[in-house]
mmCIF file of C-alpha atoms and ligand atoms in Angstrom:
data_model
loop_
_atom_site.group_PDB
_atom_site.id
_atom_site.type_symbol
_atom_site.label_atom_id
_atom_site.label_comp_id
_atom_site.label_asym_id
_atom_site.label_seq_id
_atom_site.Cartn_x
_atom_site.Cartn_y
_atom_site.Cartn_z
ATOM 1 C CA MET A 1 0.000 0.000 0.000
ATOM 2 C CA ARG A 2 2.799 2.417 0.812
ATOM 3 C CA LYS A 3 4.061 2.300 -2.740
ATOM 4 C CA THR A 4 0.691 3.289 -4.151
ATOM 5 C CA LEU A 5 0.535 6.451 -2.017
ATOM 6 C CA ALA A 6 3.195 8.056 -4.166
ATOM 7 C CA VAL A 7 1.168 7.641 -7.339
ATOM 8 C CA PRO A 8 -1.657 10.099 -6.564
ATOM 9 C CA ALA A 9 0.862 12.729 -5.439
ATOM 10 C CA VAL A 10 2.625 12.607 -8.770
ATOM 11 C CA ALA A 11 -0.639 12.398 -10.686
ATOM 12 C CA ILE A 12 -1.939 15.464 -8.872
ATOM 13 C CA ALA A 13 1.264 17.350 -9.612
ATOM 14 C CA ALA A 14 0.983 16.453 -13.286
ATOM 15 C CA ALA A 15 -2.685 17.409 -13.375
ATOM 16 C CA ALA A 16 -1.967 20.714 -11.661
ATOM 17 C CA PHE A 17 0.441 21.810 -14.377
ATOM 18 C CA PRO A 18 -1.113 20.601 -17.631
ATOM 19 C CA LEU A 19 0.264 23.485 -19.674
ATOM 20 C CA LEU A 20 3.780 23.007 -18.415
ATOM 21 C CA THR A 21 3.481 19.291 -19.000
ATOM 22 C CA MET A 22 2.235 19.862 -22.516
ATOM 23 C CA SER A 23 5.134 22.199 -23.246
ATOM 24 C CA ALA A 24 7.411 19.171 -23.092
ATOM 25 C CA ALA A 25 5.629 17.594 -26.049
ATOM 26 C CA ASN A 26 8.228 18.853 -28.493
ATOM 27 C CA ALA A 27 11.180 17.911 -26.324
ATOM 28 C CA ALA A 28 13.046 14.697 -26.834
ATOM 29 C CA HIS A 29 11.264 11.843 -25.132
ATOM 30 C CA ASP A 30 14.357 9.728 -24.707
ATOM 31 C CA GLY A 31 15.116 8.662 -21.182
ATOM 32 C CA SER A 32 13.875 6.434 -18.436
ATOM 33 C CA TYR A 33 10.395 6.348 -17.008
ATOM 34 C CA GLN A 34 9.402 4.678 -13.778
ATOM 35 C CA VAL A 35 6.058 3.141 -12.912
ATOM 36 C CA SER A 36 4.627 2.067 -9.588
ATOM 37 C CA LEU A 37 1.602 -0.132 -10.228
ATOM 38 C CA GLY A 38 -1.197 0.140 -7.688
ATOM 39 C CA ALA A 39 -4.087 -2.292 -7.377
ATOM 40 C CA LEU A 40 -7.467 -1.601 -8.956
ATOM 41 C CA ASN A 41 -10.678 -3.496 -8.215
ATOM 42 C CA ASP A 42 -9.267 -4.905 -4.959
ATOM 43 C CA SER A 43 -7.161 -7.190 -7.125
ATOM 44 C CA GLY A 44 -4.173 -7.224 -4.807
ATOM 45 C CA VAL A 45 -2.028 -6.817 -7.915
ATOM 46 C CA THR A 46 0.909 -4.430 -7.587
ATOM 47 C CA GLY A 47 4.163 -3.973 -9.382
ATOM 48 C CA THR A 48 6.949 -1.794 -10.633
ATOM 49 C CA GLY A 49 8.140 -0.916 -14.085
ATOM 50 C CA MET A 50 10.945 0.783 -15.931
ATOM 51 C CA ILE A 51 10.595 1.959 -19.496
ATOM 52 C CA THR A 52 13.588 3.372 -21.336
ATOM 53 C CA LEU A 53 12.841 5.189 -24.570
ATOM 54 C CA ASN A 54 15.430 5.591 -27.285
ATOM 55 C CA GLY A 55 13.753 7.087 -30.308
ATOM 56 C CA ASP A 56 10.894 4.752 -31.170
ATOM 57 C CA GLN A 57 12.368 1.873 -29.190
ATOM 58 C CA ALA A 58 10.869 1.121 -25.787
ATOM 59 C CA ASP A 59 12.878 -1.144 -23.492
ATOM 60 C CA VAL A 60 10.309 -2.352 -20.983
ATOM 61 C CA THR A 61 10.716 -4.220 -17.719
ATOM 62 C CA LEU A 62 7.644 -4.891 -15.591
ATOM 63 C CA THR A 63 7.533 -6.857 -12.376
ATOM 64 C CA VAL A 64 4.013 -7.768 -11.305
ATOM 65 C CA ASP A 65 2.995 -9.326 -7.992
ATOM 66 C CA GLY A 66 -0.310 -10.755 -6.811
ATOM 67 C CA ALA A 67 -1.535 -11.707 -10.266
ATOM 68 C CA LEU A 68 -3.908 -14.579 -10.936
ATOM 69 C CA ALA A 69 -1.738 -17.621 -11.628
ATOM 70 C CA GLY A 70 -2.177 -19.617 -14.791
ATOM 71 C CA SER A 71 -4.196 -16.939 -16.582
ATOM 72 C CA PRO A 72 -3.107 -14.411 -19.221
ATOM 73 C CA HIS A 73 -2.674 -10.813 -18.157
ATOM 74 C CA ALA A 74 -3.243 -8.299 -20.924
ATOM 75 C CA GLN A 75 -1.038 -5.267 -20.353
ATOM 76 C CA HIS A 76 -0.783 -1.991 -22.210
ATOM 77 C CA PHE A 77 0.474 1.528 -22.402
ATOM 78 C CA HIS A 78 -2.668 3.632 -22.330
ATOM 79 C CA ILE A 79 -2.365 7.165 -23.705
ATOM 80 C CA GLY A 80 -4.175 10.314 -24.719
ATOM 81 C CA ALA A 81 -6.449 11.041 -21.773
ATOM 82 C CA GLN A 82 -5.824 12.503 -18.326
ATOM 83 C CA GLY A 83 -2.802 10.354 -17.610
ATOM 84 C CA VAL A 84 -4.210 9.110 -14.313
ATOM 85 C CA CYS A 85 -5.550 5.862 -12.916
ATOM 86 C CA PRO A 86 -9.332 5.632 -12.482
ATOM 87 C CA PRO A 87 -10.829 6.082 -9.007
ATOM 88 C CA ALA A 88 -13.343 3.563 -7.654
ATOM 89 C CA SER A 89 -16.059 6.076 -8.541
ATOM 90 C CA ALA A 90 -15.333 5.464 -12.232
ATOM 91 C CA ASP A 91 -17.523 2.357 -11.946
ATOM 92 C CA SER A 92 -20.289 3.336 -14.373
ATOM 93 C CA ASP A 93 -22.881 0.636 -13.714
ATOM 94 C CA GLY A 94 -22.545 0.263 -9.964
ATOM 95 C CA ASP A 95 -21.487 -3.373 -10.080
ATOM 96 C CA GLY A 96 -18.426 -2.555 -8.000
ATOM 97 C CA ILE A 97 -16.011 -3.162 -10.852
ATOM 98 C CA VAL A 98 -14.095 -0.489 -12.715
ATOM 99 C CA THR A 99 -13.970 -1.996 -16.193
ATOM 100 C CA THR A 100 -11.434 -1.129 -18.872
ATOM 101 C CA ALA A 101 -14.080 1.022 -20.565
ATOM 102 C CA ASP A 102 -14.697 2.822 -17.268
ATOM 103 C CA GLY A 103 -11.000 3.585 -17.093
ATOM 104 C CA ILE A 104 -10.537 4.960 -20.600
ATOM 105 C CA PRO A 105 -11.608 8.545 -19.747
ATOM 106 C CA PHE A 106 -8.829 8.533 -17.159
ATOM 107 C CA TYR A 107 -5.959 6.558 -18.679
ATOM 108 C CA GLY A 108 -6.939 6.716 -22.344
ATOM 109 C CA GLU A 109 -6.961 4.302 -25.227
ATOM 110 C CA ILE A 110 -4.315 1.668 -25.885
ATOM 111 C CA GLY A 111 -1.096 3.117 -27.287
ATOM 112 C CA ALA A 112 0.809 -0.161 -27.246
ATOM 113 C CA SER A 113 0.182 -3.747 -26.195
ATOM 114 C CA LEU A 114 2.890 -5.308 -24.041
ATOM 115 C CA THR A 115 2.696 -8.694 -25.693
ATOM 116 C CA THR A 116 5.260 -11.455 -25.272
ATOM 117 C CA GLU A 117 5.761 -11.868 -29.018
ATOM 118 C CA GLY A 118 4.578 -10.505 -32.344
ATOM 119 C CA ASP A 119 2.615 -7.317 -32.840
ATOM 120 C CA THR A 120 2.556 -4.704 -30.070
ATOM 121 C CA GLY A 121 -0.033 -2.360 -31.513
ATOM 122 C CA ALA A 122 -3.463 -1.469 -30.186
ATOM 123 C CA ASP A 123 -4.977 -4.203 -32.352
ATOM 124 C CA SER A 124 -3.241 -6.761 -30.128
ATOM 125 C CA GLY A 125 -4.919 -5.321 -27.037
ATOM 126 C CA LEU A 126 -6.848 -8.492 -26.309
ATOM 127 C CA ALA A 127 -4.502 -11.044 -27.867
ATOM 128 C CA VAL A 128 -4.798 -13.211 -24.772
ATOM 129 C CA ASP A 129 -2.599 -15.934 -26.284
ATOM 130 C CA ARG A 130 0.347 -13.485 -26.386
ATOM 131 C CA PHE A 131 0.323 -12.012 -22.892
ATOM 132 C CA PRO A 132 2.172 -13.229 -19.799
ATOM 133 C CA VAL A 133 0.685 -16.233 -18.017
ATOM 134 C CA PRO A 134 2.375 -16.428 -14.609
ATOM 135 C CA GLU A 135 2.967 -19.887 -13.144
ATOM 136 C CA GLY A 136 2.743 -18.412 -9.680
ATOM 137 C CA ASP A 137 1.265 -15.099 -8.667
ATOM 138 C CA SER A 138 4.109 -12.975 -9.948
ATOM 139 C CA TYR A 139 5.925 -12.450 -13.205
ATOM 140 C CA THR A 140 8.550 -10.321 -14.841
ATOM 141 C CA TYR A 141 8.054 -9.043 -18.351
ATOM 142 C CA GLU A 142 10.965 -7.813 -20.437
ATOM 143 C CA ARG A 143 10.807 -6.794 -24.053
ATOM 144 C CA THR A 144 12.112 -4.086 -26.374
ATOM 145 C CA PHE A 145 9.740 -3.039 -29.122
ATOM 146 C CA THR A 146 8.771 -0.154 -31.364
ATOM 147 C CA ILE A 147 6.179 2.360 -30.201
ATOM 148 C CA ASP A 148 4.406 4.914 -32.353
ATOM 149 C CA GLN A 149 4.822 8.681 -32.261
ATOM 150 C CA ALA A 150 1.682 9.285 -30.200
ATOM 151 C CA THR A 151 2.897 6.887 -27.522
ATOM 152 C CA GLN A 152 6.359 8.449 -27.438
ATOM 153 C CA GLU A 153 4.757 11.855 -26.982
ATOM 154 C CA ALA A 154 2.496 10.540 -24.241
ATOM 155 C CA PHE A 155 5.557 9.485 -22.253
ATOM 156 C CA GLY A 156 7.124 12.874 -22.794
ATOM 157 C CA ALA A 157 3.915 14.618 -21.742
ATOM 158 C CA GLY A 158 3.570 12.513 -18.611
ATOM 159 C CA ASN A 159 0.271 10.920 -19.553
ATOM 160 C CA ALA A 160 1.338 7.412 -20.479
ATOM 161 C CA VAL A 161 -0.218 4.905 -18.100
ATOM 162 C CA VAL A 162 0.707 1.257 -17.654
ATOM 163 C CA VAL A 163 -2.307 -0.980 -17.042
ATOM 164 C CA VAL A 164 -2.270 -4.700 -16.235
ATOM 165 C CA HIS A 165 -5.584 -6.467 -16.727
ATOM 166 C CA GLY A 166 -7.140 -9.637 -15.339
ATOM 167 C CA ILE A 167 -8.902 -10.008 -11.984
ATOM 168 C CA ASP A 168 -10.502 -12.872 -10.094
ATOM 169 C CA VAL A 169 -13.599 -11.337 -8.522
ATOM 170 C CA ASN A 170 -15.002 -14.501 -6.973
ATOM 171 C CA GLY A 171 -11.607 -15.893 -6.058
ATOM 172 C CA ASN A 172 -12.094 -19.243 -7.789
ATOM 173 C CA GLY A 173 -8.655 -19.191 -9.372
ATOM 174 C CA GLU A 174 -9.684 -18.573 -12.962
ATOM 175 C CA TYR A 175 -11.474 -16.132 -15.219
ATOM 176 C CA ASP A 176 -15.146 -17.030 -15.366
ATOM 177 C CA ALA A 177 -18.371 -15.370 -16.411
ATOM 178 C CA GLU A 178 -19.937 -14.981 -12.965
ATOM 179 C CA ALA A 179 -19.158 -11.250 -13.045
ATOM 180 C CA GLY A 180 -20.365 -11.013 -16.649
ATOM 181 C CA GLN A 181 -18.744 -10.797 -20.058
ATOM 182 C CA SER A 182 -16.328 -8.147 -21.238
ATOM 183 C CA SER A 183 -17.875 -5.167 -22.979
ATOM 184 C CA LEU A 184 -14.719 -5.022 -25.128
ATOM 185 C CA ASP A 185 -14.948 -8.585 -26.391
ATOM 186 C CA PRO A 186 -18.117 -10.538 -25.529
ATOM 187 C CA SER A 187 -16.217 -13.802 -26.021
ATOM 188 C CA LEU A 188 -14.085 -12.979 -22.974
ATOM 189 C CA PRO A 189 -15.170 -12.864 -19.331
ATOM 190 C CA LEU A 190 -15.152 -9.420 -17.761
ATOM 191 C CA GLU A 191 -12.606 -10.820 -15.306
ATOM 192 C CA ALA A 192 -10.091 -11.275 -18.139
ATOM 193 C CA THR A 193 -10.195 -7.664 -19.288
ATOM 194 C CA ALA A 194 -10.957 -5.586 -16.175
ATOM 195 C CA PRO A 195 -7.934 -3.629 -14.979
ATOM 196 C CA ALA A 196 -6.022 -5.178 -12.086
ATOM 197 C CA ALA A 197 -3.235 -2.654 -11.622
ATOM 198 C CA CYS A 198 -2.367 0.771 -12.932
ATOM 199 C CA GLY A 199 0.466 3.255 -12.738
ATOM 200 C CA VAL A 200 1.500 6.470 -14.462
ATOM 201 C CA ALA A 201 4.902 6.489 -16.160
ATOM 202 C CA ASN A 202 6.960 9.249 -14.583
ATOM 203 C CA ALA A 203 10.118 10.576 -16.144
ATOM 204 C CA SER A 204 13.208 9.705 -14.196
ATOM 205 C CA GLN A 205 15.038 13.009 -13.811
ATOM 206 C CA MET A 206 18.412 11.289 -13.849
ATOM 207 C CA GLY A 207 17.504 9.520 -17.059
ATOM 208 C CA GLN A 208 16.634 12.826 -18.709
ATOM 209 C CA MET A 209 19.612 14.792 -17.418
ATOM 210 C CA PRO A 210 22.008 14.010 -20.252
ATOM 211 C CA ALA A 211 19.554 15.437 -22.780
ATOM 212 C CA GLY A 212 19.084 18.616 -20.718
ATOM 213 C CA GLY A 213 22.792 19.038 -20.172
ATOM 214 C CA ALA A 214 23.495 18.709 -23.860
ATOM 215 C CA ASP A 215 20.859 21.275 -24.777
ATOM 216 C CA THR A 216 21.737 23.963 -22.257
ATOM 217 C CA GLY A 217 24.793 24.686 -20.172
ATOM 218 C CA ALA A 218 22.738 26.120 -17.319
ATOM 219 C CA GLY A 219 20.365 23.175 -17.269
ATOM 220 C CA ALA A 220 23.074 20.736 -16.312
ATOM 221 C CA THR A 221 23.889 22.489 -13.040
ATOM 222 C CA SER A 222 20.260 22.707 -11.989
ATOM 223 C CA GLY A 223 19.783 19.081 -12.922
ATOM 224 C CA ILE A 224 22.374 18.025 -10.391
ATOM 225 C CA GLU A 225 20.467 19.846 -7.665
ATOM 226 C CA ASN A 226 17.361 17.903 -8.594
ATOM 227 C CA GLU A 227 19.283 14.688 -8.515
ATOM 228 C CA THR A 228 20.370 15.413 -4.942
ATOM 229 C CA ALA A 229 16.785 16.071 -3.916
ATOM 230 C CA ILE A 230 15.725 12.686 -5.259
ATOM 231 C CA GLY A 231 17.866 10.999 -2.621
ATOM 232 C CA VAL A 232 15.423 11.917 0.180
ATOM 233 C CA GLY A 233 12.755 9.381 1.292
ATOM 234 C CA ALA A 234 10.207 7.708 -0.984
ATOM 235 C CA LEU A 235 7.355 10.220 -0.833
ATOM 236 C CA ALA A 236 9.705 13.178 -0.939
ATOM 237 C CA ALA A 237 11.453 11.614 -3.894
ATOM 238 C CA ALA A 238 8.201 11.195 -5.794
ATOM 239 C CA GLY A 239 7.441 14.853 -5.171
ATOM 240 C CA ALA A 240 10.930 15.872 -6.180
ATOM 241 C CA VAL A 241 10.681 13.947 -9.408
ATOM 242 C CA ALA A 242 7.390 15.655 -10.249
ATOM 243 C CA ALA A 243 8.608 19.093 -9.211
ATOM 244 C CA GLY A 244 11.946 18.533 -10.868
ATOM 245 C CA ALA A 245 10.329 17.453 -14.092
ATOM 246 C CA VAL A 246 8.147 20.559 -14.101
ATOM 247 C CA ALA A 247 11.112 22.797 -13.353
ATOM 248 C CA TYR A 248 13.118 21.048 -16.011
ATOM 249 C CA ARG A 249 10.404 21.507 -18.592
ATOM 250 C CA ARG A 250 9.903 25.126 -17.613
ATOM 251 C CA ARG A 251 13.598 25.749 -18.057
ATOM 252 C CA GLN A 252 13.607 23.995 -21.342
ATOM 253 C CA ALA A 253 10.580 25.915 -22.555
ATOM 254 C CA THR A 254 12.295 29.164 -21.520
ATOM 255 C CA ASP A 255 15.529 28.219 -23.161
ATOM 256 C CA GLN A 256 13.804 27.357 -26.391
ATOM 257 C CA ALA A 257 11.580 30.409 -26.439
HETATM 258 CU CU1 CU B 301 -5.037 -1.932 -21.031
#
């Protein structure tokens, strides 16, 4: 639970400065992005992720805990909306479950599908035969693949969201239709597609520093100050990353103006 507390703080910071965040859209998106996955739908699923962008190449590592064993977990980069994870109140039909459709106004549509092989586009969003199937209740996913321009920009703008799907509402150890069918694909149980964990991808200031230092002489010095601030406690660090990213973008916007 402690890990998930940091997510709203960063999300709020990002939401509070939409214009500043948007100003980064034209900046290079290369660098590292960190994700702390918090549980949705009382799934008990949590995790951490690191995404390193180099041009259109995304090097992705996700570690997911508390997942339903033996069942595929669809996982995506969602983009183009508010760049936040849905609150429980997003549940549109009062059945107690925030479905993927309920979440779209918050985290957006699929920008990329984190499949284990083959296509990684939005069309593979429900390719359940190409998503991780953990033997136990945890898994690590590692893959480098190409992402499109919109997804690159979403990372740069701070509104790319990692979502892992697949919940077991009735706790019977498998996806079944007791909670209904998926509104996305009626051939799949709702349990297979409902979001289980969610986290916003936050730029790692250290990962972005080389780009800033190369662009501006002054930026490099300030970047080191931000790096020092990141060394303080988990919550403080999350705040520092958000504040640092805003300051960094503001500087960059000023420098480029
Ligand atoms: Cu998704």
